[in-house]
Coordinates of C-alpha atoms in Angstrom, one line a residue:
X2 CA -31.4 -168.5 -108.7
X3 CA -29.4 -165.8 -110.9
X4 CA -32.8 -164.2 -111.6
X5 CA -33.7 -164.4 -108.0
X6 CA -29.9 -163.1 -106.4
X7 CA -29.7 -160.4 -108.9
X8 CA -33.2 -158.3 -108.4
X9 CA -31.4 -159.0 -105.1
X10 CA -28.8 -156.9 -105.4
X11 CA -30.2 -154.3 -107.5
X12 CA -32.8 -153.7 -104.6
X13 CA -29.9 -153.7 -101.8
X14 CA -27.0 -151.8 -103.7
X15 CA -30.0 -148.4 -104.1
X16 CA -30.0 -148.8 -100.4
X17 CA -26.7 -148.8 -99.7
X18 CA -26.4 -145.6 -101.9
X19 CA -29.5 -143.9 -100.4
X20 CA -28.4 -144.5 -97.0
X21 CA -25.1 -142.3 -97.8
X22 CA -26.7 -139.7 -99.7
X23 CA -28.9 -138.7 -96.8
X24 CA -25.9 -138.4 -94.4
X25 CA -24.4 -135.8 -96.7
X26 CA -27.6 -134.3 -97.1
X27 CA -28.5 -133.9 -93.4
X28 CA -24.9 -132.5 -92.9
X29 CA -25.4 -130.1 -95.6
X30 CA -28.4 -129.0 -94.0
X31 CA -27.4 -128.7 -90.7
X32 CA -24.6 -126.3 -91.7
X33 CA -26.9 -124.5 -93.7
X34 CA -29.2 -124.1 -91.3
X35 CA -26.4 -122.9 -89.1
X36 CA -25.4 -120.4 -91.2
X37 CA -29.0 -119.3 -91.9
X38 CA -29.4 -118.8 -87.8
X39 CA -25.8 -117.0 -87.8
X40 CA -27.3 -114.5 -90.1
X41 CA -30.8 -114.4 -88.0
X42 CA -29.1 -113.7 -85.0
X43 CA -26.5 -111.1 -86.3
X44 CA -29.6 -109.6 -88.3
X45 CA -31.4 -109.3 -84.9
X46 CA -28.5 -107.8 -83.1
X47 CA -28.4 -105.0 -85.8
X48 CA -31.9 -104.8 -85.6
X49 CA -31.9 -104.4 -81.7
X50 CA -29.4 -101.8 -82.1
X51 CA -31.3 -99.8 -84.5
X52 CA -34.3 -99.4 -83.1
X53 CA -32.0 -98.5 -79.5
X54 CA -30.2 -95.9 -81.6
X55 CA -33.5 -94.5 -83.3
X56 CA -35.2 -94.2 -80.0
X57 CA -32.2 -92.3 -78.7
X58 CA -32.3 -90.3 -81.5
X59 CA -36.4 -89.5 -81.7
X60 CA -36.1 -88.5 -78.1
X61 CA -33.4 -85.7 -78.4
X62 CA -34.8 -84.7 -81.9
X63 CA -38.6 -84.4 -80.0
X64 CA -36.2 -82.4 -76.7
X65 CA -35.2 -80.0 -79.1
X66 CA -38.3 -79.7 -80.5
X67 CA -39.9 -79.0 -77.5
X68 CA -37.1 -76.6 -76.6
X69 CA -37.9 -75.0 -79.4
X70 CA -41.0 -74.4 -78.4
X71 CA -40.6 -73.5 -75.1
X72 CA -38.0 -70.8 -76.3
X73 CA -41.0 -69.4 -78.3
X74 CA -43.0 -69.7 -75.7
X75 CA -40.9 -67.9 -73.7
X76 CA -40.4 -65.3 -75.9
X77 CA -43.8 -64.5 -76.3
X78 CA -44.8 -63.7 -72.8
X79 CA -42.0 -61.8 -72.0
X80 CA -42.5 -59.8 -75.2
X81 CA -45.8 -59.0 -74.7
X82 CA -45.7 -58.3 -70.8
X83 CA -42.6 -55.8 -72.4
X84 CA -45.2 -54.3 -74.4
X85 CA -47.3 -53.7 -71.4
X86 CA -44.7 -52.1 -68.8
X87 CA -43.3 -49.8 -71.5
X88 CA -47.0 -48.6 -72.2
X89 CA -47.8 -47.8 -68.4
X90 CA -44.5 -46.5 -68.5
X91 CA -45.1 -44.1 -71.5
X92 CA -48.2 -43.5 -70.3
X93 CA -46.9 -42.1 -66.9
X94 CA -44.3 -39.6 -68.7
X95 CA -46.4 -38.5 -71.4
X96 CA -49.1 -37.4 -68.4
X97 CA -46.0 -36.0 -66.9
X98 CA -44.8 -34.3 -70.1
X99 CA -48.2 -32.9 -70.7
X100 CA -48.5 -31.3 -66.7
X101 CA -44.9 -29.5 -67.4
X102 CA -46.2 -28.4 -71.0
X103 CA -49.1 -26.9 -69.7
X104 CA -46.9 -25.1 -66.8
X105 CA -44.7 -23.7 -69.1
X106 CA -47.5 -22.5 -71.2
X107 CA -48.7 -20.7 -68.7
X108 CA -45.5 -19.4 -67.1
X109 CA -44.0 -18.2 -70.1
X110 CA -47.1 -15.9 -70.8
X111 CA -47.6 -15.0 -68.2
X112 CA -44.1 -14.6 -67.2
X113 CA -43.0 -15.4 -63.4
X114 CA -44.2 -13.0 -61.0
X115 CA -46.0 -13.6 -57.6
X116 CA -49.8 -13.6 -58.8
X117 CA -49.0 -16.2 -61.5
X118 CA -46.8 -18.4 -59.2
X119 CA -49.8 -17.5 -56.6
X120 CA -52.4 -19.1 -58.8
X121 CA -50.1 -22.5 -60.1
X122 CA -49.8 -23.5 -56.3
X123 CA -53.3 -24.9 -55.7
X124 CA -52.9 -26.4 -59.8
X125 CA -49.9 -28.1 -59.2
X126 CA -50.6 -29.3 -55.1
X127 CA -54.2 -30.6 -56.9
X128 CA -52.1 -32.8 -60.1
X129 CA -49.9 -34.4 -57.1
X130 CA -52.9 -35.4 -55.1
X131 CA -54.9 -37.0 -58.0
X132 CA -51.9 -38.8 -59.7
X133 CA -50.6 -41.4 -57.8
X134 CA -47.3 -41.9 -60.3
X135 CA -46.2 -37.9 -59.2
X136 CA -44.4 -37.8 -56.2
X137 CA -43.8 -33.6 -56.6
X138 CA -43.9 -30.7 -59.0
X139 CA -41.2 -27.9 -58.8
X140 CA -40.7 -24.4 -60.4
X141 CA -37.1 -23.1 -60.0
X142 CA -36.4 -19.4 -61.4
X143 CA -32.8 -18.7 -63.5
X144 CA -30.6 -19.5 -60.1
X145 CA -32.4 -22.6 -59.4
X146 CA -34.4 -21.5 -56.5
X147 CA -38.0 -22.8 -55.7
X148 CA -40.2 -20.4 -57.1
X149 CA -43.4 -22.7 -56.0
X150 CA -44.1 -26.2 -55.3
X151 CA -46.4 -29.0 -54.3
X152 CA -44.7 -29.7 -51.0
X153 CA -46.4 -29.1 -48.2
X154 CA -43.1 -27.3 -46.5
X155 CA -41.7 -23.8 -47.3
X156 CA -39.1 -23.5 -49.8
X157 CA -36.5 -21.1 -47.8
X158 CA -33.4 -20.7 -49.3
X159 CA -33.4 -24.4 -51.1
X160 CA -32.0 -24.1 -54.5
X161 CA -31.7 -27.2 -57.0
X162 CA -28.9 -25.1 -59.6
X163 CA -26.5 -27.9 -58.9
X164 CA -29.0 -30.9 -60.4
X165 CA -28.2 -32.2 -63.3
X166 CA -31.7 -31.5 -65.5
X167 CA -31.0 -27.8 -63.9
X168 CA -27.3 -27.3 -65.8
X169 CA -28.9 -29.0 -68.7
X170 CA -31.4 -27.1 -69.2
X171 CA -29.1 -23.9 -68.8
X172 CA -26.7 -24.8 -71.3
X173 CA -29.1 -26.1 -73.7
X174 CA -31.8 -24.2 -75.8
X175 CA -34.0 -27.8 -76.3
X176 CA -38.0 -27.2 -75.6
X177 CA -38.4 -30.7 -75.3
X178 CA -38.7 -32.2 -72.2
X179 CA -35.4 -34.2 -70.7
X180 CA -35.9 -37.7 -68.4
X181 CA -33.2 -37.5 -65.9
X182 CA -31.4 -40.2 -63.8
X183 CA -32.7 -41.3 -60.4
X184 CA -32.1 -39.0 -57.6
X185 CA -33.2 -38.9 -54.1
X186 CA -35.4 -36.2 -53.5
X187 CA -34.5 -33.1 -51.3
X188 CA -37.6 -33.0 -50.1
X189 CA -39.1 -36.1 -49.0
X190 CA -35.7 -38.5 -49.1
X191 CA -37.3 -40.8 -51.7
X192 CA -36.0 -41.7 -54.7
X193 CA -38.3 -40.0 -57.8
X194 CA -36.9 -39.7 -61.6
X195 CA -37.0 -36.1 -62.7
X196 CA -39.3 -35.1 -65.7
X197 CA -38.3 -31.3 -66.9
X198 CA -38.1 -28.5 -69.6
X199 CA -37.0 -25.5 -69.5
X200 CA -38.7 -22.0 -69.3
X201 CA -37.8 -19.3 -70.9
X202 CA -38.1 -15.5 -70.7
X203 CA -39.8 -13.1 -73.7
X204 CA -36.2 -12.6 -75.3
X205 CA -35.8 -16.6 -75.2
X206 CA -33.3 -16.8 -72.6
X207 CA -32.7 -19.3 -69.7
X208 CA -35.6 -18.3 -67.2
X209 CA -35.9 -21.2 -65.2
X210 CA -37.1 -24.7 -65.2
X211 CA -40.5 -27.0 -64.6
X212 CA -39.5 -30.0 -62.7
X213 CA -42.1 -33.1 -62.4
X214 CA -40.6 -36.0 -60.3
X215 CA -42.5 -39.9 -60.6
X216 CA -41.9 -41.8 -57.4
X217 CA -39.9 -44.4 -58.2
X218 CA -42.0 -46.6 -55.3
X219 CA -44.8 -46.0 -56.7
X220 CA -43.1 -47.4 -60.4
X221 CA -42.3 -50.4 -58.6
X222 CA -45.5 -51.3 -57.2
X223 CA -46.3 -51.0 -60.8
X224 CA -43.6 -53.8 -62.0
X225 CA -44.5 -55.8 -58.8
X226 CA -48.0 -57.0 -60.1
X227 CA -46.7 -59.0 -63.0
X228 CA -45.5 -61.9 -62.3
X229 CA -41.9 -63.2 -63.4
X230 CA -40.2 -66.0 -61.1
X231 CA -37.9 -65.7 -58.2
X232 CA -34.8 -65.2 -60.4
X233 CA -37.2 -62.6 -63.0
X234 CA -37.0 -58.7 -63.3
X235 CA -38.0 -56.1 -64.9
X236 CA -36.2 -52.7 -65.5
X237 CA -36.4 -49.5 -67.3
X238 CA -33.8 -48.1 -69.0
X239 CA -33.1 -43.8 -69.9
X240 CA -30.6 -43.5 -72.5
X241 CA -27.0 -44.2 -70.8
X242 CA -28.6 -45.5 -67.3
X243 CA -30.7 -47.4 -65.1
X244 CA -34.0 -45.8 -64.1
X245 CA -35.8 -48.4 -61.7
X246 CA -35.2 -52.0 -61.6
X247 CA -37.1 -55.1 -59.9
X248 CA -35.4 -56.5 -57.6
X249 CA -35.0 -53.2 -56.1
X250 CA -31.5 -52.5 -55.0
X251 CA -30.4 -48.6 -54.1
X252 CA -26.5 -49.5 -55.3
X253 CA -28.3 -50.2 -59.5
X254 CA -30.3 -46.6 -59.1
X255 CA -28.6 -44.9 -61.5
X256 CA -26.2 -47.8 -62.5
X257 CA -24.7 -46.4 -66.3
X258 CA -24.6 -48.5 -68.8
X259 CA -21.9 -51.1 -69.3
X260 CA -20.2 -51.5 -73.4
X261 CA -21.1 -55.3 -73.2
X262 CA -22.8 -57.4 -76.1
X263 CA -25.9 -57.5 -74.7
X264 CA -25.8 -53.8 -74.6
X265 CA -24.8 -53.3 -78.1
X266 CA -28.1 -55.0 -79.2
X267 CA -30.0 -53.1 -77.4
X268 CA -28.9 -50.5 -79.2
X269 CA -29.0 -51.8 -82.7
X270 CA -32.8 -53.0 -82.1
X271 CA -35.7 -51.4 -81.0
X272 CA -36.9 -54.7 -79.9
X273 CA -36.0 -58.4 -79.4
X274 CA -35.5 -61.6 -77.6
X275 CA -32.3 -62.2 -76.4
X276 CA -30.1 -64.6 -74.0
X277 CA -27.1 -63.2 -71.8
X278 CA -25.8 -62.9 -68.8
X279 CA -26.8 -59.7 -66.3
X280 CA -24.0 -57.3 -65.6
X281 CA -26.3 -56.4 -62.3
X282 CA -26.7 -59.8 -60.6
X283 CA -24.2 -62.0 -63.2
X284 CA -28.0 -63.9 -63.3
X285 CA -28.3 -65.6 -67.0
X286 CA -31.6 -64.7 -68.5
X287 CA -34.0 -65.0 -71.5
X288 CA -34.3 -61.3 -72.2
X289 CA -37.1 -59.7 -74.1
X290 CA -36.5 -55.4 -74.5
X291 CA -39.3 -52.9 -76.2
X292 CA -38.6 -49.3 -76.5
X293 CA -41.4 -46.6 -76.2
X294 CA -42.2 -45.0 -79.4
X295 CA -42.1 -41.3 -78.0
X296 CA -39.3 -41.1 -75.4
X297 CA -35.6 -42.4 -75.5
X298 CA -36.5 -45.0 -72.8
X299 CA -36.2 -48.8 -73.3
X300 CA -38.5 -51.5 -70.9
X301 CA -36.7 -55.2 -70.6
X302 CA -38.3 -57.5 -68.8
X303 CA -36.2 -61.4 -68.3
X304 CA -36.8 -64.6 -67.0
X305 CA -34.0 -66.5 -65.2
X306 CA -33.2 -69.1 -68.0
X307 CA -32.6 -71.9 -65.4
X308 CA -36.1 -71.4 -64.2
X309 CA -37.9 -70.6 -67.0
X310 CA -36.4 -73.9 -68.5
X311 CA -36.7 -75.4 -65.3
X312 CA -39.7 -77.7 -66.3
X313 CA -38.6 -78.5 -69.7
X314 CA -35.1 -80.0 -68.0
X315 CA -37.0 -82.4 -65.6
X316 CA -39.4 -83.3 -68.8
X317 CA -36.7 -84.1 -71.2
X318 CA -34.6 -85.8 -68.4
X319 CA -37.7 -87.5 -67.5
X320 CA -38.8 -88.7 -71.2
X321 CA -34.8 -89.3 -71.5
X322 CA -35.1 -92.1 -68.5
X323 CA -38.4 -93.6 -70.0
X324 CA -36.2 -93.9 -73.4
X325 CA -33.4 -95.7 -71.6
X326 CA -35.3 -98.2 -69.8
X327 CA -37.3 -98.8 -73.0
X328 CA -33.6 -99.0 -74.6
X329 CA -32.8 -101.2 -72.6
X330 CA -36.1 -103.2 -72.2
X331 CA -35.2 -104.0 -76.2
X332 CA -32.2 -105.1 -75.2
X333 CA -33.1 -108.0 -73.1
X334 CA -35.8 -108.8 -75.5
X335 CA -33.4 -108.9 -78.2
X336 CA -31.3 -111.0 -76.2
X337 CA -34.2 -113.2 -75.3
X338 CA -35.2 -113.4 -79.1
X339 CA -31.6 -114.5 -79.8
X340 CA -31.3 -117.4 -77.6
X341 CA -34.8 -118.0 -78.6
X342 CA -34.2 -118.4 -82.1
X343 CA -34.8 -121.9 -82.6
X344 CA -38.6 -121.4 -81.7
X345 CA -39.0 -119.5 -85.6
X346 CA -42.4 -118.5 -84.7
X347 CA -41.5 -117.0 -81.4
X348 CA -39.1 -115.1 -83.4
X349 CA -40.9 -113.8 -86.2
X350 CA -44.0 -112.7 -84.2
X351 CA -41.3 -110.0 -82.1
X352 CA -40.1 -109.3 -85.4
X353 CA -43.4 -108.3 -86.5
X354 CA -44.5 -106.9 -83.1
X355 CA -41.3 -104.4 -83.9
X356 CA -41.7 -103.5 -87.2
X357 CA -45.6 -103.1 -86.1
X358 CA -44.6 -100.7 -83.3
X359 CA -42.0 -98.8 -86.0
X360 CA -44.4 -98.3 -88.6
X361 CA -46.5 -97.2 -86.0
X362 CA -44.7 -94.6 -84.5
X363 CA -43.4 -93.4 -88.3
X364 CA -47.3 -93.0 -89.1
X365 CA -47.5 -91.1 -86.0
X366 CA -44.2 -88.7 -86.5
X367 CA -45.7 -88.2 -90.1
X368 CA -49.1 -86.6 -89.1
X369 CA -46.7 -84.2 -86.8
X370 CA -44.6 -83.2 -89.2
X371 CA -46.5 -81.1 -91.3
X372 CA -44.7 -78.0 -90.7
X373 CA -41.2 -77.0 -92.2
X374 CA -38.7 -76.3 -89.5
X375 CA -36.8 -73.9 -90.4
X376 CA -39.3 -71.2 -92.2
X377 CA -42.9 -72.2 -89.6
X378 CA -44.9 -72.9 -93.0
X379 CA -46.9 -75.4 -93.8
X380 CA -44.2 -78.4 -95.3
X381 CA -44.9 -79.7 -98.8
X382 CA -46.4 -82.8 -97.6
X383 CA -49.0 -80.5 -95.9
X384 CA -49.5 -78.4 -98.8
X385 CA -50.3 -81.4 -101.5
X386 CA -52.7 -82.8 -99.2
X387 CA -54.6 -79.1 -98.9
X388 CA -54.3 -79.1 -102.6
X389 CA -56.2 -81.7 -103.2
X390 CA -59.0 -81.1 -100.4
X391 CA -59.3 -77.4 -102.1
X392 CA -59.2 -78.4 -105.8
X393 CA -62.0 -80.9 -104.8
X394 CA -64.0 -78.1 -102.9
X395 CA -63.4 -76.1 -105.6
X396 CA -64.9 -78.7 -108.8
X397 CA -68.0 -79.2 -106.3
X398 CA -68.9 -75.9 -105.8
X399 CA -67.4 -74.6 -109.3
X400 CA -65.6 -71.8 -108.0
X401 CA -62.5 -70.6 -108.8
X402 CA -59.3 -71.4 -107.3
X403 CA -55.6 -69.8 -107.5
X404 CA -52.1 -71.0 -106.9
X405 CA -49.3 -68.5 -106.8
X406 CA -45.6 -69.9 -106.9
X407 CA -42.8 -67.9 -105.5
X408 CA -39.2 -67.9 -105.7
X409 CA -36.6 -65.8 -104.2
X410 CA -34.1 -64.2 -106.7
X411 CA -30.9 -64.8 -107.0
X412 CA -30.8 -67.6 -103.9
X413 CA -27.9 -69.5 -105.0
X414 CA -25.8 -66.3 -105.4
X415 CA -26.9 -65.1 -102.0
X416 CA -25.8 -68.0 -100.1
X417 CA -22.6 -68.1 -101.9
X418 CA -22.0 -64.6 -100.9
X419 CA -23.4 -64.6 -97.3
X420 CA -23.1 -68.3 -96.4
X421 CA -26.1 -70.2 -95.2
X422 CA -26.6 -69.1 -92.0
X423 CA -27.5 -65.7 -93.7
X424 CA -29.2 -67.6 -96.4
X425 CA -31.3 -69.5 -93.8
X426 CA -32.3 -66.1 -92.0
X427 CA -33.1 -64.7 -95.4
X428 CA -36.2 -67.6 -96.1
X429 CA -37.4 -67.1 -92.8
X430 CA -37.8 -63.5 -93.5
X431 CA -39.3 -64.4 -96.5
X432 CA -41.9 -66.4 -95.4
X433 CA -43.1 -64.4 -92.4
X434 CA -43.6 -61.2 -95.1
X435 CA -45.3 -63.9 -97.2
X436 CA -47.5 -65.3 -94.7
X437 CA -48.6 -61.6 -94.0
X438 CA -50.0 -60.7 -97.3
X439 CA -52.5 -63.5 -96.9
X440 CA -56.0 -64.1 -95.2
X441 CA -56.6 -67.0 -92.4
X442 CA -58.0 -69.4 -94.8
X443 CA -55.1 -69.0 -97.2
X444 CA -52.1 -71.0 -97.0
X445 CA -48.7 -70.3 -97.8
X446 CA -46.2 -73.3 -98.0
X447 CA -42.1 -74.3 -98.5
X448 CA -42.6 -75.7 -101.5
X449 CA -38.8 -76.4 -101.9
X450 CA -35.5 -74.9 -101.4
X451 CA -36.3 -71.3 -101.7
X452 CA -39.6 -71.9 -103.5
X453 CA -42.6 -71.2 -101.9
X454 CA -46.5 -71.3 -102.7
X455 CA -49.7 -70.0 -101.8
X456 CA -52.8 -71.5 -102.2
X457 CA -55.6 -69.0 -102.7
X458 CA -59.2 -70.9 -102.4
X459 CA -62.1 -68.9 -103.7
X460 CA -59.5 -66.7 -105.8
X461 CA -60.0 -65.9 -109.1
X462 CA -56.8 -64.9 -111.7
X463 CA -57.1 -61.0 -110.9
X464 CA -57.7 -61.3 -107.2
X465 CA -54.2 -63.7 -107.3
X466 CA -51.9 -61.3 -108.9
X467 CA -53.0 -58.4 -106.6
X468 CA -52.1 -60.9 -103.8
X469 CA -49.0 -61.8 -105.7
X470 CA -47.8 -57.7 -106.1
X471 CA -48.6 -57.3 -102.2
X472 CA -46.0 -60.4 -101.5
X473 CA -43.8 -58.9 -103.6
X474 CA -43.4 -55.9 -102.5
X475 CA -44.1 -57.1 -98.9
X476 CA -40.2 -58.7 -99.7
X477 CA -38.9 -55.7 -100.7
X478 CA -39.9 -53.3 -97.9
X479 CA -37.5 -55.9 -96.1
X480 CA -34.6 -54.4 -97.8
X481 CA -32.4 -57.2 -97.3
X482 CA -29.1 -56.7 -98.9
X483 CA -27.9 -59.1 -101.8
X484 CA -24.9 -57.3 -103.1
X485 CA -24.9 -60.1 -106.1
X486 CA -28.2 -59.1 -106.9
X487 CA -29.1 -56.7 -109.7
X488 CA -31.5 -54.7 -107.2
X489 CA -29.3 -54.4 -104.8
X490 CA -32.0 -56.2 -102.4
X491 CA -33.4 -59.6 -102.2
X492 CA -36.7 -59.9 -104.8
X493 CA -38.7 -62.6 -105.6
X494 CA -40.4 -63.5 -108.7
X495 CA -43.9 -64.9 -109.0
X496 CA -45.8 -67.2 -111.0
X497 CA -49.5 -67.0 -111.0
X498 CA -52.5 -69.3 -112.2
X499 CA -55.9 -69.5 -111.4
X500 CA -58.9 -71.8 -112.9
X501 CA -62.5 -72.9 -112.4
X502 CA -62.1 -77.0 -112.1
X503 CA -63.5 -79.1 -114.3
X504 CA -64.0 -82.9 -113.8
X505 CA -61.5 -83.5 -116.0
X506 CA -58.4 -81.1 -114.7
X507 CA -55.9 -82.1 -112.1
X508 CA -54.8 -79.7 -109.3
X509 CA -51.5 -80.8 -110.7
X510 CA -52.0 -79.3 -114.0
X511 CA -52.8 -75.7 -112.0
X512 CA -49.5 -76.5 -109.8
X513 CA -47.7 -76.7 -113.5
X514 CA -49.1 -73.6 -115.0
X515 CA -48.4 -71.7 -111.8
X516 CA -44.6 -72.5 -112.3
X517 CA -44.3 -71.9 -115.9
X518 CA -45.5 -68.4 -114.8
X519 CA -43.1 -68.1 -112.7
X520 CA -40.5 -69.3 -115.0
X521 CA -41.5 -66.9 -117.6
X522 CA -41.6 -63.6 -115.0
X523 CA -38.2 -65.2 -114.2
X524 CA -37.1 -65.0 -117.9
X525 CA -38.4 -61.6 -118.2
X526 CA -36.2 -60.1 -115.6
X527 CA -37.3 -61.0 -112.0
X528 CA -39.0 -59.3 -109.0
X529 CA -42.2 -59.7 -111.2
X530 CA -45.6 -61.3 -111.2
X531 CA -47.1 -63.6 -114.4
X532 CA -50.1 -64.9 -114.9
X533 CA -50.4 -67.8 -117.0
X534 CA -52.5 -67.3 -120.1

């Protein structure tokens, strides 16, 4: 019986025991697994938050992108339809300038009496009839009277002495020809901008003066065939006033110049882009000004800002809705996954769906960012993989290819001095007289802070260090000051090195020579070229 009652109570008492342990255990477990879903859920919630935030955050950094662009944009047409006004408008007064040239010519040897004014009647009545822009051509004698014209009424006793070009032109000796103000004609009642030089007698005194007047109408039926908005215009400025402006308002003819800051860069520029406010209409614009290359006359021509931007508002506040709703579209699903958790699968499979859709969109933001933002080069990224595809081209077809590495002098110094901003402003001016000295199928790159490179396919070692001296001295004809600088001027030093691939060279070994080029032209006293041996 002992044997029997003991095997027993060895088999019961294991029972007993097991039967606790698994209590514990399932306890354990159970707080565990609470724990383990505590840190889930507070994991998701971060998570959900994240991805809200970065969505939020990718939309206004692809806004400002696209602001950016649309800025440029901007800029662009109204530069070039600045370029186009100022032209018709130079082209006008030179043809102007070259009627009252050939007047005087003729007065002046011939000097003014009856059969030479006798003969220029028929000239000048024929130059008004065939050019539109020419509302009337004057000749006034030393008191101002009208010697002969292309009017078709009789001059009387109509004198001009008290016109402004008239006492100019009497108290100043200048042969060159002077664009006056807007005035309204005596004649016809218009409104024409005077064009006139003075004549003089055999001894070279005051003798009179050649007037040619452009209708002002006829200017702005000019400026009324390009189109610039409802809030747009287009004016052209003399040297202290307003000449003709669209909109056309008689109280601006003649409006002087105002000492505001948009002023002030007029004068400092010859052209530009800028933003401001219009002392005429209190309008704010996007303001693009050229001034003609043989006559102290500026064109601008400006786009209300409010329009011009106008679609790029309702796309950005558009895109901004989609972002929200999305936003908040995660949100509920996060909250759904969060009182979902206890179905794992359910829960892993958003997960993945997520980081699915990030990695997706990352891939996508990296193919678009192959440009540097602050310079408009090709980013480093861009460059390594255009490296590779022409140092591969290159061993195929066993010609030779050149890699040029630059570096602006003196950087860290110039920052220090002039502060980022500057220093910022400096690169970009850099790389645009970089980017210049190349052809189309060459490609010049940020390599890095203030280092750049180009990448010369087809190039060989000579071919790259006449490229390199015209980058180099494309950066000094910018004459930028660097005060810390022993030039004077920012320089840059370049490395060059060139090589026929073999199959057993790397384009990184070329990349590596190139810079111990440049460090040596560096070491040998800067703004210099090197060619690696």
């Amino acid at each position: 019986m002992r044997k029997a009652f003991c095997p027993m109570l060895r088999e019961k008492t294991p029972d007993t025991t097991f039967g606790s342990w698994t209590s514990d255990d399932a306890a354990s477990l159970t707080r565990e697994s609470d724990r383990q879903r505590s840190r889930v859920i507070y994991g998701t919630t971060l998570f959900v938050m994240f991805v809200c935030v970065a969505l939020l955050v990718m939309n206004g950094w692809l806004i400002m992108r696209a602001r950016a662009a649309e800025d440029e944009q901007i800029a662009r047409a109204n530069t070039n339809l600045a370029r186009a006004v100022s032209q018709q408008v130079e082209s006008t007064v030179a043809l102007a300038e070259h009627i009252i040239s050939g007047l005087v010519f003729e007065i002046e040897r011939a000097d003014i009496v009856p059969e030479t004014l006798e003969r220029l009647q028929p000239v000048l009545v024929n130059h008004v009839s065939e050019i539109q822009a020419i509302k009337g051509i004057f000749v006034y004698d030393e008191q101002g009277r009208w010697l002969v014209h292309s009017e078709a009424i009789a001059a009387g006793s109509r004198n001009n002495s008290d016109r402004e070009y008239f006492v100019y032109h009497q108290t100043n000796p200048s042969a060159r020809a002077l664009i006056g103000g807007p005035i309204i004609s005596r004649s016809s009642g218009e409104w024409v901008i005077p064009v006139s030089r003075r004549i003089n007698d055999p001894n070279g005194r005051f003798a009179g003066v050649v007037l040619v007047t452009l209708s002002v109408k006829d200017l702005l039926s000019v400026l009324e065939r390009f189109q610039i908005g409802r809030q747009g215009s287009i004016a052209v400025f003399g040297t202290d006033q307003l000449l003709v402006r669209r909109p056309f308002r008689e109280a601006d003819m003649g409006r002087r110049n105002t000492d505001s800051p948009l002023q002030r860069r007029f004068q400092s520029s010859r052209s530009g882009t800028i933003e401001g406010r219009s002392a005429i209409d209190g309008v704010t614009r996007i303001i693009s000004f050229e001034s003609l290359l043989n006559y102290p006359l500026r064109v601008t021509v400006a786009v209300g800002k409010y329009e011009a931007l106008k679609e790029w508002k309702f796309a950005s506040i558009y895109q901004t809705i989609w972002v929200v709703l999305l936003c908040l579209l995660v949100s509920v699903s996060g909250r759904y996954l969060i009182r979902s958790m206890r179905r794992r699968l359910v829960a892993e499979s958003h997960l993945r769906s997520a980081r699915d859709a990030l990695a997706e969109a990352n891939e996508r933001l990296e193919h678009l960012a192959q440009e540097d933002g602050l310079t408009g080069l090709a980013n480093r990224r861009y460059f390594d993989s255009r490296l590779l595809l022409a140092f591969a081209q290159a061993q195929a077809s066993q010609t030779a290819l050149a890699v040029v590495m630059v570096d602006v002098d003196e950087f860290k110094k110039y920052n220090d001095l002039y502060g980022h901003l500057e220093g910022d402003e400096c690169l970009r001016r850099v790389a645009h007289a970089l980017r210049a000295t190349v052809r189309r199928s060459e490609l010049v790159a940020r390599y890095g802070g203030e280092e750049m490179v180009l990448l010369l396919p087809a190039t060989d070692a000579e071919g790259a260090l006449e490229v390199a001296q015209r980058a180099r001295l494309a950066v000094i004809d910018l004459q930028i000051p660097h005060a810390a600088s022993a030039l004077g001027q920012v320089s840059v030093s370049l490395g060059v090195a060139a090589e026929i691939p073999s199959l057993c060279s790397t384009p990184f070994e070329l990349l590596k020579a190139a810079d111990e080029a440049l460090y040596r032209a560096k070491q040998e006293g800067r703004n210099t070229s090197r060619v690696h041996d």
